[in-house]
PDB file of C-alpha atoms in Angstrom:
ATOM      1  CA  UNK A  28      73.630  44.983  69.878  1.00  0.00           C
ATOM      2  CA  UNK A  29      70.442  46.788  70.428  1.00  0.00           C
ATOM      3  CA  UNK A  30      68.476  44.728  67.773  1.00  0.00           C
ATOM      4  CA  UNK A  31      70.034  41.117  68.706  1.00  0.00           C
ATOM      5  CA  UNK A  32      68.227  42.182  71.888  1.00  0.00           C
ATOM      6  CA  UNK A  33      65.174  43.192  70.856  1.00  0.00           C
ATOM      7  CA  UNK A  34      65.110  39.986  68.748  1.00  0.00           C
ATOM      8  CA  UNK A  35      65.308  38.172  71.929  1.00  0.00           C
ATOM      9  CA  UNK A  36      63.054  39.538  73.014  1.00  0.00           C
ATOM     10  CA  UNK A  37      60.196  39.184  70.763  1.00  0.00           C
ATOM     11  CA  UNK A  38      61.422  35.461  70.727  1.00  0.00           C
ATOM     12  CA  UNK A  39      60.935  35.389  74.804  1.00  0.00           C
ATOM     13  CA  UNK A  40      57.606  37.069  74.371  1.00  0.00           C
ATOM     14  CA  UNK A  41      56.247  35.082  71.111  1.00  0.00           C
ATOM     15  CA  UNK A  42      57.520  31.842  73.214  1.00  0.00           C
ATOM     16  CA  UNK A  43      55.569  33.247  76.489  1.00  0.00           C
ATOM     17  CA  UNK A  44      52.573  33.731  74.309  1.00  0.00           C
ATOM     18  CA  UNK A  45      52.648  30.195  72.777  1.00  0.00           C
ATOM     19  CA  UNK A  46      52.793  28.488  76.601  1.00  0.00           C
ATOM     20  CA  UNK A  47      49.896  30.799  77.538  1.00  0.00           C
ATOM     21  CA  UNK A  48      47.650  29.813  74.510  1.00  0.00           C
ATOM     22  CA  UNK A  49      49.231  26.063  74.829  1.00  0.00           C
ATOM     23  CA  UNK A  50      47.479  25.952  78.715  1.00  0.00           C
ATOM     24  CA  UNK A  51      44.796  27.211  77.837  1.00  0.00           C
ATOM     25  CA  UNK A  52      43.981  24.800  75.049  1.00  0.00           C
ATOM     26  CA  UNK A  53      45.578  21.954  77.052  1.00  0.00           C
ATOM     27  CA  UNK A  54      45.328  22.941  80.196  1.00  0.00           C
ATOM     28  CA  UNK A  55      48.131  23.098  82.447  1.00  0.00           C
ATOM     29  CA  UNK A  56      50.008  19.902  83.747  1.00  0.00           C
ATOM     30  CA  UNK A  57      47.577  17.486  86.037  1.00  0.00           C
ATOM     31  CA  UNK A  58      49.222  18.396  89.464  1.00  0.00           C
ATOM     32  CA  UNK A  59      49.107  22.523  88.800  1.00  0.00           C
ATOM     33  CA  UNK A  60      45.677  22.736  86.504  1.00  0.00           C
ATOM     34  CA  UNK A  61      42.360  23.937  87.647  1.00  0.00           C
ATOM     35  CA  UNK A  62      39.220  22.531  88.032  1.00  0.00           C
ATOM     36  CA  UNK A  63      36.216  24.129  87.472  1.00  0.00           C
ATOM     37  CA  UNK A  64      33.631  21.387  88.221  1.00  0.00           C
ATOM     38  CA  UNK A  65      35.621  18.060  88.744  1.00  0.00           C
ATOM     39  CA  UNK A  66      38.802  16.992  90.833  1.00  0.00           C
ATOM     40  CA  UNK A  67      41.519  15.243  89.018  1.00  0.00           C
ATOM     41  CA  UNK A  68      40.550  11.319  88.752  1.00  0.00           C
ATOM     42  CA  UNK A  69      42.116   9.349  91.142  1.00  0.00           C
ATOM     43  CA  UNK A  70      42.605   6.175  89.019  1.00  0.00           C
ATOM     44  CA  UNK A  71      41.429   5.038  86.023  1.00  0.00           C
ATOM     45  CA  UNK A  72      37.703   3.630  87.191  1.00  0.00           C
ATOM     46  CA  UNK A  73      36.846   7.136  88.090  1.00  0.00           C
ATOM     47  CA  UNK A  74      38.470   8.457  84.706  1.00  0.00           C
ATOM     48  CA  UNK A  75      36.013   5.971  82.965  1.00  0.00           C
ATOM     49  CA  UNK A  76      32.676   6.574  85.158  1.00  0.00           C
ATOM     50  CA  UNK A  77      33.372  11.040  84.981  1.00  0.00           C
ATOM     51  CA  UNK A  78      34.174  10.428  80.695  1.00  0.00           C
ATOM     52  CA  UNK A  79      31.478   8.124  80.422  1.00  0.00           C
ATOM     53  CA  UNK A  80      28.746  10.746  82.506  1.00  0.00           C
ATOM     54  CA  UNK A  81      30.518  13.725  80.864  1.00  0.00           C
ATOM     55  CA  UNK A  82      29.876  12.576  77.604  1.00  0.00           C
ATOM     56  CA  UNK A  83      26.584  11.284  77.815  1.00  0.00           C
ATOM     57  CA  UNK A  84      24.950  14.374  79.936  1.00  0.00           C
ATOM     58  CA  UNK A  85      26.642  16.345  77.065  1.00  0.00           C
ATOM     59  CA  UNK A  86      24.909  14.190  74.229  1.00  0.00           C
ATOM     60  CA  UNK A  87      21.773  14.819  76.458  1.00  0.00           C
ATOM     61  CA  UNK A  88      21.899  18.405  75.559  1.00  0.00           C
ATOM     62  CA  UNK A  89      23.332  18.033  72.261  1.00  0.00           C
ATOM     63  CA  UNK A  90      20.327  16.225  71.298  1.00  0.00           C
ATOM     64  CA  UNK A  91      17.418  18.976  73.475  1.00  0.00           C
ATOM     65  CA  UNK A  92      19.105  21.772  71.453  1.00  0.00           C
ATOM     66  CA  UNK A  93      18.016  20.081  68.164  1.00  0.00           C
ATOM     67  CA  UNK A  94      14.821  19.433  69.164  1.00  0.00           C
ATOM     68  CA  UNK A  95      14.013  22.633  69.902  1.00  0.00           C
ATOM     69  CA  UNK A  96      15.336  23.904  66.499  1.00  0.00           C
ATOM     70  CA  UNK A  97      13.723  21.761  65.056  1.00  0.00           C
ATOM     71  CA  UNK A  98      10.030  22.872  66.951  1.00  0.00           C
ATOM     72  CA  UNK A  99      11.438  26.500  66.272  1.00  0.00           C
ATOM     73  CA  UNK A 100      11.625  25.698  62.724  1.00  0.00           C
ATOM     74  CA  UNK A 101       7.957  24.758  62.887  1.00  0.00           C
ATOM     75  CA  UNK A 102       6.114  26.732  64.898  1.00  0.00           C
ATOM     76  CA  UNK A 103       9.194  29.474  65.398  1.00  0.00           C
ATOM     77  CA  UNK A 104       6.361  32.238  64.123  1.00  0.00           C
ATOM     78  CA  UNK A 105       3.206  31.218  65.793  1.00  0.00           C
ATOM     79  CA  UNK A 106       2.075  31.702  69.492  1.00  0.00           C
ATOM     80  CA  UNK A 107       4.106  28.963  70.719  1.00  0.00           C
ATOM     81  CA  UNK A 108       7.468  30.512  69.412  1.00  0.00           C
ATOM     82  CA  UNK A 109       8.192  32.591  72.373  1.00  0.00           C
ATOM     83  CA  UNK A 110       7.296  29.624  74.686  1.00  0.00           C
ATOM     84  CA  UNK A 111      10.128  27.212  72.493  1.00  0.00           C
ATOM     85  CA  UNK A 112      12.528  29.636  72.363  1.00  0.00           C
ATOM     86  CA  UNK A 113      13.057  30.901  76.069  1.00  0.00           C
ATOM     87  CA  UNK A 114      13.039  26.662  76.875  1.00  0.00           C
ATOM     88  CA  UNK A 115      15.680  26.277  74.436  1.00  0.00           C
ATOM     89  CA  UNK A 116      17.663  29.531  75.758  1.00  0.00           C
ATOM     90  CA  UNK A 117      17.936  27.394  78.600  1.00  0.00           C
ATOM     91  CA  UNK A 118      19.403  24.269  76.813  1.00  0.00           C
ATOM     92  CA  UNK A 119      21.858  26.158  74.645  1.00  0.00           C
ATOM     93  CA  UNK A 120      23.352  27.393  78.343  1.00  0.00           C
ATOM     94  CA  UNK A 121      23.368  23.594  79.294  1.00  0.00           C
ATOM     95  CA  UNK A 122      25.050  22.598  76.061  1.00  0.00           C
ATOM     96  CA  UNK A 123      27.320  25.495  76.470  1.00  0.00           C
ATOM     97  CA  UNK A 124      28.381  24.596  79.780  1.00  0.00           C
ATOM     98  CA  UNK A 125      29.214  20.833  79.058  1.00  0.00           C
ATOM     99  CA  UNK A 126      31.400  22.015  76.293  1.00  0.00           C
ATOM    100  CA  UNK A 127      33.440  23.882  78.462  1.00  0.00           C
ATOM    101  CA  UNK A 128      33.685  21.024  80.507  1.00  0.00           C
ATOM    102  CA  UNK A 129      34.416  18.394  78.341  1.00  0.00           C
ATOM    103  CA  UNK A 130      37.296  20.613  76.925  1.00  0.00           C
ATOM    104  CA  UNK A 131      38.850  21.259  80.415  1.00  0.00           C
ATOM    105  CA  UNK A 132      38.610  17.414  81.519  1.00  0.00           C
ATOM    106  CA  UNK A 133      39.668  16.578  77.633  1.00  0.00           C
ATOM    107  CA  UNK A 134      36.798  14.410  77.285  1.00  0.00           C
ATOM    108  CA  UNK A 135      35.584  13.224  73.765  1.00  0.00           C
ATOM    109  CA  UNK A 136      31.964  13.960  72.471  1.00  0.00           C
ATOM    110  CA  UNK A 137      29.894  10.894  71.866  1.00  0.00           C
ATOM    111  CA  UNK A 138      30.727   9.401  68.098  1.00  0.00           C
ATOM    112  CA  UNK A 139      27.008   9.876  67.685  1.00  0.00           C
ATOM    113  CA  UNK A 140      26.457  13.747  67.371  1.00  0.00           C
ATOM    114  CA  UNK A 141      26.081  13.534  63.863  1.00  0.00           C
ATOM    115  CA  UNK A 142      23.195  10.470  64.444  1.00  0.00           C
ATOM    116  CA  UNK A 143      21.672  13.061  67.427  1.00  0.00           C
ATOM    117  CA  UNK A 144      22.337  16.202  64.859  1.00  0.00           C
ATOM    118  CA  UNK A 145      19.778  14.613  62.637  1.00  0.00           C
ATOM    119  CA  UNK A 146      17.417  12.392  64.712  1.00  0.00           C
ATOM    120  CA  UNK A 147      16.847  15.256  67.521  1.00  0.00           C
ATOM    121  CA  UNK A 148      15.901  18.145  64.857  1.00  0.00           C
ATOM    122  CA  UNK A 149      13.678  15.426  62.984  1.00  0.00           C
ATOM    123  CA  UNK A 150      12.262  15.011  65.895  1.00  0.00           C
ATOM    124  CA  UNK A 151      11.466  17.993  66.289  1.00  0.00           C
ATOM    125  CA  UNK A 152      10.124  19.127  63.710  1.00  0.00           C
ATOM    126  CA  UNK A 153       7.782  15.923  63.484  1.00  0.00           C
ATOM    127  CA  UNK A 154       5.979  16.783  66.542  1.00  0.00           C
ATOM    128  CA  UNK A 155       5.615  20.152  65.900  1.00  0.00           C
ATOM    129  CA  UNK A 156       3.913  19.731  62.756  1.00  0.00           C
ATOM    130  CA  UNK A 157       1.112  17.644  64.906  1.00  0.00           C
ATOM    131  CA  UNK A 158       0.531  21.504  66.761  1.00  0.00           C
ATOM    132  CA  UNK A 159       1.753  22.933  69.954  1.00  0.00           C
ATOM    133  CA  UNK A 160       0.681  20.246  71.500  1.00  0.00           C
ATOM    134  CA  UNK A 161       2.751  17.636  69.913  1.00  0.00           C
ATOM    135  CA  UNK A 162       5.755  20.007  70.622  1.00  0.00           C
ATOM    136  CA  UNK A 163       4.750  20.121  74.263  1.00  0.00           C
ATOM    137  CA  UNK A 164       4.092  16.176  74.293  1.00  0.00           C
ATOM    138  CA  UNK A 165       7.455  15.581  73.011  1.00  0.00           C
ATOM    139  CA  UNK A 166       8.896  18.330  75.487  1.00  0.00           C
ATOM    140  CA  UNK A 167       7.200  16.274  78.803  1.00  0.00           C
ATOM    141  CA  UNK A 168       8.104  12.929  77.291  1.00  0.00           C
ATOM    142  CA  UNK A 169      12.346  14.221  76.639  1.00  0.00           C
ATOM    143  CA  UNK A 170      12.374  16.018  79.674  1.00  0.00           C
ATOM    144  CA  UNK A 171      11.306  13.463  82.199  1.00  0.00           C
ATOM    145  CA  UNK A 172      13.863  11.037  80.501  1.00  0.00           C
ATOM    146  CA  UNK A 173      16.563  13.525  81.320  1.00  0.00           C
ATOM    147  CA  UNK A 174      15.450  14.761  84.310  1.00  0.00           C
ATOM    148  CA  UNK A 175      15.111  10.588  85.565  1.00  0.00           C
ATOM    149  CA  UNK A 176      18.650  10.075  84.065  1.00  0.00           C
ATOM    150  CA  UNK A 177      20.074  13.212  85.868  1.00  0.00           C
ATOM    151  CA  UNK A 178      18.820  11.967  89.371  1.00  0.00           C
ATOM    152  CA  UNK A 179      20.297   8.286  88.575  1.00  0.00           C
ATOM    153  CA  UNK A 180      23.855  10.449  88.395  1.00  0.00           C
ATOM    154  CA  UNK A 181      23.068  12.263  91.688  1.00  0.00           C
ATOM    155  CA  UNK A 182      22.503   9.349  93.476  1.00  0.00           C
ATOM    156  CA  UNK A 183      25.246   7.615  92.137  1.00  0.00           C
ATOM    157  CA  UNK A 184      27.530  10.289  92.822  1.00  0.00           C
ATOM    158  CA  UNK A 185      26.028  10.717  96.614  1.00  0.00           C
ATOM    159  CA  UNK A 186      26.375   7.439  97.292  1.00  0.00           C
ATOM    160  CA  UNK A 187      30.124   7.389  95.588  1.00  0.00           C
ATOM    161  CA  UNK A 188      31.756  10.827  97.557  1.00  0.00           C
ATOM    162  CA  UNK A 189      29.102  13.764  97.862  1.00  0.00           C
ATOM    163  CA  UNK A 190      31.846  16.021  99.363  1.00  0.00           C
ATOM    164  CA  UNK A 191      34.203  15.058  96.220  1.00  0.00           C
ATOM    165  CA  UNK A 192      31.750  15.786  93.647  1.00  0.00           C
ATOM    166  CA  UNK A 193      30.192  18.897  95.337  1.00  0.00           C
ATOM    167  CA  UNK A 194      30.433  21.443  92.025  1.00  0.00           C
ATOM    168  CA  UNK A 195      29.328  18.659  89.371  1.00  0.00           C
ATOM    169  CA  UNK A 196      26.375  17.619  92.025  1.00  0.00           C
ATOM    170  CA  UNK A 197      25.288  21.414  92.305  1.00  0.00           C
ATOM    171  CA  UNK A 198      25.170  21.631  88.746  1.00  0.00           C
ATOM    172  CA  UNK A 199      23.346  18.558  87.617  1.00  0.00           C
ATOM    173  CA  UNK A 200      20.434  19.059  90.349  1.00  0.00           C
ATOM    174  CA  UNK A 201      20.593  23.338  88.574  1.00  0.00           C
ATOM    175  CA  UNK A 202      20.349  21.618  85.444  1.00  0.00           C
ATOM    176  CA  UNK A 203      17.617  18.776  86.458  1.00  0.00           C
ATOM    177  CA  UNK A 204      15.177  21.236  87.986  1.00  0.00           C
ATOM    178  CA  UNK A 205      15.731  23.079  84.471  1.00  0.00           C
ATOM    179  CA  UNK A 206      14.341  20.129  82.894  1.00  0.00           C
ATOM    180  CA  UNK A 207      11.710  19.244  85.580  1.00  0.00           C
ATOM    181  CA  UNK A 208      10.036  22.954  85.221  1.00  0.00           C
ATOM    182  CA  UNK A 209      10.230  22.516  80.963  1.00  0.00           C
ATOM    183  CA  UNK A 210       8.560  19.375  81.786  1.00  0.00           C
ATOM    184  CA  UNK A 211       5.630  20.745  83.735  1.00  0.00           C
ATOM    185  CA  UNK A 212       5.151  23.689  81.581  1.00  0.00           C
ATOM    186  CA  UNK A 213       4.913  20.730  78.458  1.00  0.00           C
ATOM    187  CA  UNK A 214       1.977  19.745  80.396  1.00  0.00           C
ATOM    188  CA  UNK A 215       0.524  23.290  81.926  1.00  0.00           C
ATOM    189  CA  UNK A 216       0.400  24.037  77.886  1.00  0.00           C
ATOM    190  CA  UNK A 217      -1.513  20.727  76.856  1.00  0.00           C
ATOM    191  CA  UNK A 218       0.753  18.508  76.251  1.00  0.00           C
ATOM    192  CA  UNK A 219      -1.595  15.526  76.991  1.00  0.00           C
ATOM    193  CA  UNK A 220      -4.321  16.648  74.420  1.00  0.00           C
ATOM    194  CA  UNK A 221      -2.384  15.600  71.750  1.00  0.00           C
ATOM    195  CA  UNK A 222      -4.225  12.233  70.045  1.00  0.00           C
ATOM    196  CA  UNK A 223      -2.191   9.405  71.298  1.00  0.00           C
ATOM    197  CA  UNK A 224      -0.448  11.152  73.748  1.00  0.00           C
ATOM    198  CA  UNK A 225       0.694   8.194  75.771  1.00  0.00           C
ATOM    199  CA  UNK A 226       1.938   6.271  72.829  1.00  0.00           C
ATOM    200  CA  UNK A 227       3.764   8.807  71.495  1.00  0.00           C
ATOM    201  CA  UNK A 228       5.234   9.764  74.804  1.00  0.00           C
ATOM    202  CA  UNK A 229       6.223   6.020  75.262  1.00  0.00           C
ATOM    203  CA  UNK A 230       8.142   6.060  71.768  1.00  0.00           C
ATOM    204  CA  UNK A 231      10.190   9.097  72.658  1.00  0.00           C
ATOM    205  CA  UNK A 232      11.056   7.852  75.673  1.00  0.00           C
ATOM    206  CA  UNK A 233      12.399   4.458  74.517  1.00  0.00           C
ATOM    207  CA  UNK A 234      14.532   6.389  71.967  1.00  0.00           C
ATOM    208  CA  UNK A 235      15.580   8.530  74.464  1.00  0.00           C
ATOM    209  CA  UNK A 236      16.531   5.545  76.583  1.00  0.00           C
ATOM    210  CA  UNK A 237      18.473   3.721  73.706  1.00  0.00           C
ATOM    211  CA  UNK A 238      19.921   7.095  73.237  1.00  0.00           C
ATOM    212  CA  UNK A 239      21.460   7.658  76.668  1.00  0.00           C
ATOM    213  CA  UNK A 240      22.506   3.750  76.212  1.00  0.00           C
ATOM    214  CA  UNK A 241      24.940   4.146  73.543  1.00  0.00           C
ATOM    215  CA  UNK A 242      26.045   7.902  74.163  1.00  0.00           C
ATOM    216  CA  UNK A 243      27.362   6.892  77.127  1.00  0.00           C
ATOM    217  CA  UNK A 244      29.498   3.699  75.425  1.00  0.00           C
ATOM    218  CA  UNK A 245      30.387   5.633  71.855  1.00  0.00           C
TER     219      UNK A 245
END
């Protein structure tokens, strides 16, 4: 008698244990689960517009965090390492914090990671390998596309429900003036002595563009 019992239960408590691990993966059902940063959609245009924002912001920072290891791989052991690295600490919270999001709200990455894996650590490393300065050229020129794309999803969501949106608006503008101050120290740390700084600065930003384009549709 005593072991039919304590058979049930370890079934009760191995069942408990799945449900537990099952929510947290999952996430509970839509009407009892808790949002960290958005409220549940309430039809399937806002669904779209959060997934589509979600997933590109989250590309965004996909593709910084190469970028900077691919600098780091470059100039990781000169005087500009220390620099790099505490601007990429930075991004690696970003990224961290959009993957936690994406997983609550069970919204897919962008097909492209794989494209940004390679293309943002080339990147990289490229500009590195013109000096410090073509690190911090590529640094202004990245970070002024973000920080321009963040502010296009503040006003959209102001304009949309700025009461609604509170948490996700509080973190984008943290996250934009992260990007605004790597973008000035780019330039305090001569960023536009790099020969053919504006050129270079244009094509980074027109890939950046293109990248944000598709991200946001793949």
């Amino acid at each position: 008698m005593h072991i039919v019992k304590c058979r049930a239960l370890m079934t009760d408590s191995a069942r408990l244990c799945c449900r537990r691990s099952a929510r947290i993966f999952y996430g509970t059902p839509q009407n009892f689960r808790r949002f960290s940063i958005l409220p549940p959609p309430r039809d399937k245009e806002e669904k779209i517009l959060l997934d589509s924002m979600l997933r590109v912001d989250h590309a965004g920072e996909y593709g910084a965090n190469r970028i900077y290891a691919g600098q780091m791989a470059i100039l990781g052991r000169t005087q500009a390492g220390p620099l790099i690295q505490q601007m990429w600490d930075q991004e690696k919270e970003h990224l961290r914090k959009f993957d936690e999001i994406l997983g609550e709200n069970r919204v897919r990455p962008t097909l492209l990671l794989p494209v940004w894996n390679i293309a943002g650590f080339l990147l990289g490393a490229a500009t590195a390998l013109l000096g410090k300065e073509g690190a911090m050229a590529c640094t202004v020129a990245v970070e002024e596309s973000i920080s321009e794309h963040y502010n296009s999803q503040i006003r959209t969501l102001m304009e949309a429900d700025p009461e609604r949106y509170m948490e996700l608006l509080q973190l984008i503008k943290e996250f934009r003036d992260d990007e605004l101050e790597h973008h000035d120290t780019g330039l305090e740390h001569d960023a536009e002595s790099v020969p053919g700084y504006l050129l270079l600065k244009t094509l980074i930003q027109t890939g950046c563009k293109a990248a944000i384009y598709v991200s946001q549709r793949l």
